[in-house]
Amino acid sequence: MVLTLQLPPGAALSENELAASLGVSRTPVRESLILLAQEGLVQVFPQIGSFVSRVDPAQVADAQFLREAVELAALDDLPPDLDPAVLKELRDNLERQQREGLGLEEFFDLDEAFHQGLMRLSGHGNAWTTVAAAKGHLDRARRLGLYENASPAVFADQHREIFDAVAGGDVSLARTAMRTHLRAVFSDIERIRAHSPELFATDSSTVPVRRNVVVWE
Amino acid sequence: MVLTLQLPPGAALSENELAASLGVSRTPVRESLILLAQEGLVQVFPQIGSFVSRVDPAQVADAQFLREAVELAALDDLPPDLDPAVLKELRDNLERQQREGLGLEEFFDLDEAFHQGLMRLSGHGNAWTTVAAAKGHLDRARRLGLYENASPAVFADQHREIFDAVAGGDVSLARTAMRTHLRAVFSDIERIRAHSPELFATDSSTVPVRRNVVVWE
DNA sequence: CGACAGGTGCTTGTATACAAGTACTGTCCG
DNA sequence: CGGACAGTACTTGTATACAAGCACCTGTCG
């Protein structure tokens, strides 16, 4: 729910409320929040509250750098003979990406699977897991970008370009295409930030505080 | 204690024992184990027990790939003017690495600080945090390697070589030196594994079981 | 009218009790 | 002699009670 922005950045999370709505006690909720906090998706302030972390442009940049470094290195490490099973999987994936009427969340799943498959071609599928765990802020920024212009077609075309270069054995072209593709996120972010500044962190030293609010029951 | 091998790979961890020896209740112990489990340093088997994970050569290779990709990419991203404060810090660090009678743990701390400082030169100090969290298996393998031959001098020389290339602006040489340095780990691992196979994972499908043992009180 | 102390209601942090499951051991029974 | 079976001692998983602290509200006193 944090990743899909159903819980928006900045939202307050109460362990008690979550426990009640999920029908469990605070313990498993709390243990889950600890894991989310380690990924940087949730911030816990003792005696104050837990919050969905705002999208931090610095953390987005960090994740972008990490991801680009790893994916480009994987391209350099491609073996001469590519696994045909994975190639077929990637082709099927690409075809589904270009279907009409594709939902955004479905596209994200395909996107994720595509990049992971690419890593598996060079035998580094497990390294993708680490990257995936570190790029929570990046993913949320990407979602914000797609919610704005809602045109996954451009990205699908870029995916095909990368795949064709990889399948054709042109590592240099693949690297260029991958770099262009991954950096497309940045051009989106500033636009989103002008649109919805409340979703982004400005000063990391600001901490949230509790407010008593009165609502109609 | 897991990273420094004071708790050896394969050791059984009891939440109750840890809680008693640390003077706290199971709750904070358990929450800590969850974090260690996410880093892959501890494995928890429900209703069976928790164990320090054995060094998994596959995970060592994954961490090595990730680390190499990130550190080499950082070298490519060095700005023309390097921060003099960080340069001084690195120089001091190098000098201390070559002191006589340096303890192994002290060397590891200097090693870690050196690589992190190198990343900060290109403004990617935060990305190092993610790499550091993912390379627990790698670090344990490196410690095993150093406990065997106990000659950090070679690595200290390699560090100086990398630094001189960076300070001299020769990115290509820096890349080569860094790659050689990072891959030195692999040559060590097989030797260690022949020596102490019980520290390494062989088949990931094997799970530990409980045994009732009788000990003298 | 203003300052201040205490009460209230929330938050997360910790301790503890109990539940569910595993593995071994001794005993009973055929 | 061998197998079924209850009992024991441990494991982790979950629920719950209490502790410590923050922010606000409110009554009281000057």
XYZ file of C-alpha atoms (C1' of nucleotides) in Angstrom:
494
model
C 0.000 0.000 0.000
C 2.937 2.345 0.577
C 4.502 1.470 -2.769
C 1.272 1.835 -4.703
C 0.612 5.184 -2.987
C -2.651 3.923 -1.535
C -0.992 5.143 1.622
C 0.241 8.542 0.453
C 3.616 9.985 1.493
C 3.265 11.813 4.803
C 0.275 9.780 6.003
C 0.186 9.011 9.711
C 0.226 5.340 10.639
C -1.029 4.205 14.006
C 0.072 0.761 15.088
C -3.190 0.385 16.962
C -5.332 1.404 14.008
C -3.465 -0.854 11.619
C -3.761 -3.727 14.052
C -7.478 -3.190 14.461
C -8.159 -2.877 10.747
C -6.067 -5.952 9.935
C -7.549 -7.999 12.739
C -4.254 -8.786 14.447
C -2.433 -7.468 17.472
C 0.170 -4.734 17.520
C 3.101 -7.172 17.518
C 3.015 -8.358 13.884
C 2.050 -4.862 12.723
C 4.987 -3.432 14.572
C 7.414 -6.002 13.185
C 6.227 -5.183 9.677
C 6.671 -1.467 10.237
C 10.238 -2.124 11.373
C 10.977 -3.816 8.048
C 9.397 -0.955 6.115
C 11.404 1.511 8.173
C 14.632 -0.261 7.239
C 13.737 0.203 3.584
C 13.135 3.883 4.265
C 9.469 3.743 3.332
C 8.252 4.445 6.854
C 9.679 6.698 9.538
C 9.111 5.980 13.207
C 9.401 8.770 15.756
C 9.403 7.439 19.304
C 6.486 8.654 21.392
C 5.261 10.765 18.469
C 4.116 8.486 15.704
C 4.863 6.527 12.571
C 4.516 8.057 9.144
C 4.781 7.067 5.521
C 7.984 8.816 4.533
C 7.738 11.586 2.003
C 9.486 11.002 -1.287
C 13.024 12.217 -0.745
C 14.616 13.485 -3.996
C 18.034 12.649 -2.571
C 17.009 9.060 -1.916
C 15.474 8.865 -5.374
C 18.808 9.958 -6.828
C 20.672 7.411 -4.704
C 18.428 4.590 -5.848
C 18.733 5.752 -9.434
C 22.517 5.709 -9.239
C 22.547 2.277 -7.633
C 20.124 0.849 -10.123
C 21.870 2.284 -13.145
C 25.256 1.035 -11.970
C 23.968 -2.483 -11.400
C 21.890 -2.814 -14.538
C 24.637 -1.470 -16.776
C 27.197 -3.766 -15.158
C 24.864 -6.683 -15.774
C 24.722 -5.780 -19.474
C 28.527 -5.859 -19.580
C 28.407 -9.303 -18.036
C 26.068 -10.940 -20.552
C 27.247 -14.371 -21.667
C 27.664 -15.076 -25.402
C 24.787 -17.577 -25.393
C 21.607 -16.229 -23.838
C 19.162 -18.523 -22.093
C 16.362 -19.156 -24.614
C 13.755 -19.694 -21.892
C 14.406 -16.251 -20.433
C 14.460 -14.703 -23.895
C 11.035 -16.122 -24.621
C 9.756 -14.862 -21.305
C 11.039 -11.371 -22.129
C 9.437 -11.434 -25.568
C 6.088 -12.414 -24.099
C 6.475 -9.690 -21.517
C 7.157 -7.062 -24.189
C 4.166 -8.119 -26.167
C 1.885 -7.741 -23.182
C 3.341 -4.317 -22.431
C 2.045 -3.026 -25.738
C -1.496 -4.231 -25.357
C -4.171 -1.583 -25.388
C -6.030 -0.717 -22.228
C -3.301 -1.867 -19.889
C -3.730 -0.776 -16.287
C -0.941 1.193 -14.677
C -0.337 -1.343 -11.929
C -0.231 -4.137 -14.477
C 2.336 -2.174 -16.452
C 4.444 -1.730 -13.337
C 4.429 -5.455 -12.704
C 5.516 -6.140 -16.278
C 8.169 -3.440 -16.023
C 9.577 -4.970 -12.877
C 9.568 -8.465 -14.351
C 11.263 -7.211 -17.526
C 14.183 -5.654 -15.706
C 14.560 -8.633 -13.436
C 14.576 -10.963 -16.447
C 17.288 -8.878 -18.041
C 19.392 -9.327 -14.915
C 18.807 -13.070 -14.968
C 20.266 -13.251 -18.467
C 23.643 -12.436 -16.964
C 23.088 -14.661 -13.937
C 22.559 -11.796 -11.521
C 18.901 -12.265 -10.769
C 19.570 -12.243 -7.052
C 21.354 -8.909 -7.133
C 18.122 -7.473 -8.473
C 16.444 -8.370 -5.198
C 18.763 -6.055 -3.310
C 18.244 -3.268 -5.815
C 14.493 -3.744 -5.643
C 14.532 -3.436 -1.858
C 16.522 -0.195 -2.052
C 14.477 1.574 -4.681
C 11.227 2.190 -2.818
C 11.534 5.942 -3.085
C 12.389 5.655 -6.753
C 9.363 3.482 -7.464
C 7.022 5.882 -5.772
C 8.437 8.736 -7.840
C 7.954 6.647 -10.985
C 4.347 5.973 -10.076
C 3.741 9.641 -9.511
C 5.225 10.284 -12.945
C 2.975 7.783 -14.637
C -0.125 8.942 -12.823
C 0.561 12.351 -14.312
C 1.027 11.633 -17.973
C -0.291 8.065 -18.027
C 1.606 7.024 -21.126
C 3.461 3.813 -20.478
C 3.765 3.369 -24.252
C 6.977 5.400 -24.365
C 8.574 3.178 -21.755
C 7.375 0.045 -23.520
C 9.106 1.225 -26.685
C 12.300 1.852 -24.748
C 12.073 -1.642 -23.285
C 11.842 -3.108 -26.752
C 14.804 -1.067 -27.886
C 16.899 -2.400 -25.022
C 15.790 -5.953 -25.633
C 16.554 -5.810 -29.361
C 20.057 -4.546 -28.654
C 20.637 -7.280 -26.060
C 19.259 -10.034 -28.276
C 21.320 -8.664 -31.161
C 24.484 -8.771 -29.099
C 25.123 -5.027 -29.282
C 26.137 -4.327 -25.694
C 27.132 -0.755 -26.381
C 23.749 0.109 -27.865
C 22.011 -1.715 -25.045
C 23.901 0.347 -22.479
C 22.962 3.609 -24.166
C 19.324 2.643 -24.459
C 19.200 1.474 -20.848
C 20.774 4.659 -19.575
C 18.347 6.825 -21.515
C 15.442 4.742 -20.267
C 16.426 4.852 -16.613
C 17.119 8.562 -16.631
C 13.716 9.386 -18.057
C 12.449 9.319 -14.476
C 14.317 12.438 -13.506
C 12.676 14.622 -16.121
C 9.330 13.665 -14.624
C 10.131 14.301 -10.997
C 10.511 18.055 -11.077
C 7.195 18.399 -12.837
C 5.459 16.275 -10.228
C 7.131 18.169 -7.449
C 5.815 21.495 -8.736
C 2.385 19.913 -8.893
C 2.279 18.162 -5.511
C 5.001 19.495 -3.239
C 3.401 17.998 -0.144
C 4.464 14.516 -1.276
C 8.144 15.416 -1.236
C 10.538 15.949 1.622
C 12.090 19.377 1.689
C 14.168 19.617 4.813
C 15.141 16.333 6.389
C 15.399 18.032 9.774
C 11.660 18.716 9.932
C 9.830 16.235 12.059
C 6.100 15.712 12.211
C 4.146 16.562 15.351
C 0.863 15.373 16.673
C -2.187 17.583 16.488
C -5.473 17.028 18.208
C -8.164 17.385 15.628
C -11.907 17.349 16.032
C -13.984 15.485 13.496
C -17.660 14.733 13.086
C -18.463 11.180 13.987
C 28.949 -10.264 16.722
C 27.675 -12.007 13.581
C 29.814 -9.832 11.316
C 32.947 -10.248 13.395
C 32.364 -14.023 13.519
C 32.179 -13.952 17.315
C 28.932 -15.726 16.561
C 30.147 -18.267 13.998
C 28.101 -19.246 10.930
C 25.696 -22.017 11.813
C 25.460 -21.117 15.495
C 22.060 -21.551 17.112
C 20.482 -18.415 18.531
C 17.798 -18.642 21.170
C 15.687 -15.545 21.634
C 15.314 -16.426 25.285
C 19.041 -16.917 25.839
C 19.914 -13.706 24.049
C 17.314 -11.823 26.047
C 18.616 -13.202 29.318
C 22.255 -12.514 28.528
C 21.490 -8.990 27.337
C 19.220 -8.217 30.266
C 16.180 -7.335 28.182
C 12.998 -9.104 27.215
C 12.406 -11.137 24.080
C 10.692 -8.279 22.252
C 13.703 -6.079 21.420
C 15.833 -9.175 20.794
C 13.253 -10.484 18.394
C 12.972 -7.170 16.566
C 16.733 -7.104 16.141
C 16.792 -10.649 14.790
C 14.168 -9.646 12.231
C 16.462 -6.914 10.947
C 19.411 -9.308 10.794
C 17.247 -11.809 8.964
C 16.374 -9.219 6.337
C 20.087 -8.706 5.716
C 20.472 -12.453 5.328
C 22.786 -12.794 8.305
C 20.318 -14.773 10.395
C 17.788 -17.392 9.363
C 14.627 -17.968 11.355
C 12.788 -21.277 11.096
C 9.366 -21.105 12.736
C 8.967 -23.454 15.667
C 12.501 -24.799 15.079
C 14.981 -22.097 15.872
C 17.077 -19.163 14.724
C 20.565 -19.615 13.364
C 23.466 -17.528 12.191
C 23.375 -18.178 8.452
C 26.296 -20.031 6.955
C 28.372 -18.114 4.444
C 26.658 -18.683 1.114
C 29.146 -18.509 -1.800
C 26.299 -17.487 -4.101
C 25.413 -14.574 -1.846
C 29.069 -13.630 -1.605
C 29.198 -13.504 -5.395
C 26.015 -11.415 -5.518
C 27.388 -8.904 -3.045
C 30.683 -8.803 -4.907
C 28.934 -8.047 -8.186
C 26.803 -5.351 -6.584
C 29.729 -3.753 -4.859
C 31.962 -3.790 -7.898
C 29.257 -2.307 -10.104
C 28.572 0.521 -7.664
C 32.157 1.387 -6.807
C 33.268 1.394 -10.434
C 30.295 3.531 -11.429
C 31.215 5.964 -8.660
C 34.729 6.252 -10.087
C 33.229 7.139 -13.479
C 31.199 9.830 -11.776
C 34.066 11.660 -10.059
C 33.880 15.441 -10.427
C 36.847 17.346 -11.862
C 37.525 19.061 -8.521
C 37.745 16.683 -5.588
C 36.729 17.769 -2.102
C 40.004 18.564 -0.295
C 38.571 17.668 3.107
C 37.703 14.152 1.969
C 41.065 13.810 0.245
C 42.834 14.656 3.474
C 40.697 12.175 5.362
C 41.620 9.473 2.859
C 45.296 10.288 3.109
C 45.200 10.032 6.893
C 43.313 6.776 6.598
C 45.928 5.321 4.245
C 48.710 6.303 6.558
C 47.095 4.555 9.487
C 46.508 1.437 7.391
C 50.245 0.997 6.998
C 51.133 1.279 10.635
C 52.822 -1.720 12.169
C 50.977 -3.891 14.624
C 47.533 -2.977 13.374
C 44.759 -5.219 14.662
C 42.565 -6.954 12.136
C 39.363 -5.342 13.331
C 41.009 -1.926 13.238
C 42.087 -2.614 9.674
C 38.548 -3.568 8.738
C 37.233 -0.308 10.128
C 39.810 1.666 8.147
C 39.045 -0.382 5.033
C 35.349 0.346 5.361
C 35.950 4.056 5.923
C 38.306 4.217 2.955
C 35.800 2.802 0.498
C 33.032 4.950 1.884
C 35.203 8.040 1.559
C 35.927 7.170 -2.045
C 32.185 7.047 -2.696
C 31.697 10.413 -1.030
C 34.168 11.968 -3.483
C 31.591 11.430 -6.212
C 28.673 12.438 -3.998
C 27.342 8.921 -3.580
C 28.112 8.363 0.058
C 24.551 7.335 0.743
C 24.554 4.623 -1.886
C 27.382 3.053 0.062
C 24.983 2.522 2.959
C 22.833 0.256 0.825
C 25.839 -1.660 -0.429
C 27.149 -2.044 3.101
C 23.829 -3.484 4.256
C 23.846 -6.032 1.439
C 27.381 -7.277 1.810
C 27.226 -9.087 5.130
C 28.082 -12.447 3.589
C 30.932 -10.857 1.663
C 32.369 -9.246 4.777
C 32.340 -12.480 6.684
C 34.170 -14.192 3.836
C 36.724 -11.381 3.827
C 37.291 -11.756 7.538
C 37.791 -15.472 7.145
C 40.352 -14.710 4.445
C 42.259 -12.289 6.620
C 42.189 -14.567 9.647
C 43.911 -17.137 7.472
C 46.812 -15.214 6.024
C 46.671 -12.168 8.273
C 48.399 -9.844 5.847
C 46.410 -6.673 5.414
C 49.546 -5.040 4.004
C 48.727 -6.225 0.490
C 45.300 -4.655 0.661
C 46.722 -1.451 2.097
C 49.044 -1.203 -0.904
C 46.125 -1.734 -3.267
C 44.212 1.003 -1.468
C 47.081 3.406 -1.993
C 47.276 2.463 -5.660
C 43.588 3.237 -6.118
C 43.863 6.513 -4.242
C 46.880 7.691 -6.234
C 45.056 7.005 -9.485
C 41.965 8.877 -8.263
C 43.944 11.830 -6.960
C 45.935 11.872 -10.199
C 42.764 11.984 -12.257
C 43.419 8.691 -14.057
C 39.969 7.132 -13.932
C 40.897 4.228 -16.166
C 43.780 3.196 -13.936
C 41.621 3.656 -10.857
C 39.003 1.333 -12.313
C 41.551 -1.365 -13.064
C 43.115 -1.130 -9.628
C 39.715 -1.183 -7.920
C 38.591 -4.216 -9.880
C 41.763 -6.129 -9.060
C 41.441 -5.167 -5.408
C 37.823 -6.210 -5.053
C 38.313 -9.507 -6.829
C 41.148 -10.531 -4.548
C 38.462 -11.825 -2.191
C 37.479 -14.630 -4.492
C 40.911 -16.182 -4.605
C 40.785 -16.470 -0.833
C 37.378 -18.037 -0.490
C 38.056 -21.428 -2.022
C 41.069 -21.890 0.211
C 39.061 -21.072 3.303
C 36.275 -23.332 2.208
C 38.615 -26.309 1.903
C 39.865 -25.484 5.367
C 36.572 -24.926 7.180
C 33.691 -26.311 5.113
C 31.305 -26.203 8.073
C 31.153 -22.416 7.816
C 29.763 -22.501 4.295
C 26.351 -23.384 2.980
C 26.340 -26.286 0.577
C 22.743 -27.029 -0.278
C 20.274 -24.261 0.416
C 17.505 -26.838 0.829
C 19.056 -28.264 3.983
C 17.386 -26.980 7.097
C 18.686 -27.255 10.630
C 16.880 -29.401 13.170
C 16.804 -29.361 16.918
C 18.719 -31.929 18.881
C 18.457 -32.566 22.554
C 21.936 -32.532 23.930
C 23.162 -33.315 27.415
C 25.819 -31.090 28.902
C 27.625 -30.937 32.216
C 26.331 -28.133 34.336
C -7.183 38.550 31.574
C -2.951 35.666 31.829
C 0.112 32.042 33.672
C 0.432 27.628 35.277
C -0.456 23.021 36.955
C -2.783 18.920 36.246
C -5.667 15.769 33.526
C -6.598 13.403 29.182
C -5.691 10.854 25.221
C -2.819 9.564 22.191
C 1.927 7.723 20.684
C 5.796 4.068 20.643
C 8.838 0.908 23.756
C 9.134 -3.082 26.685
C 7.840 -7.023 29.462
C 5.190 -10.965 29.944
C 1.786 -14.705 29.272
C 0.016 -17.888 26.387
C -0.562 -20.521 21.872
C 1.124 -23.675 18.358
C 4.548 -26.697 16.797
C 8.899 -29.770 16.850
C 11.829 -33.341 18.612
C 13.201 -36.271 21.823
C 12.429 -39.707 25.800
C 10.412 -42.886 28.711
C 6.642 -46.021 29.248
C 3.239 -49.025 28.208
C 1.468 -52.738 25.526
C 1.384 -56.374 22.164
C 11.964 -57.023 21.079
C 9.353 -53.332 18.671
C 5.894 -49.847 17.984
C 2.369 -46.596 19.625
C 1.756 -42.857 22.659
C 1.761 -39.552 26.182
C 4.936 -36.329 28.433
C 8.596 -32.979 28.492
C 11.388 -29.321 27.118
C 12.397 -26.479 23.966
C 11.414 -23.379 19.796
C 9.072 -19.146 17.502
C 4.372 -16.506 16.871
C 0.905 -13.665 18.866
C -1.820 -11.122 22.181
C -1.920 -8.157 25.914
C -0.648 -5.191 29.842
C 2.020 -1.689 31.408
C 5.718 2.076 31.150
C 7.472 6.474 29.395
C 6.691 10.514 26.877
C 4.413 14.147 23.902
C 0.690 17.613 22.852
C -3.250 19.505 23.969
C -7.168 20.974 26.821
C -9.052 22.875 30.935
C -9.735 24.382 35.517
C -7.620 27.196 38.950
C -5.189 30.713 40.917
C -3.131 35.275 40.943
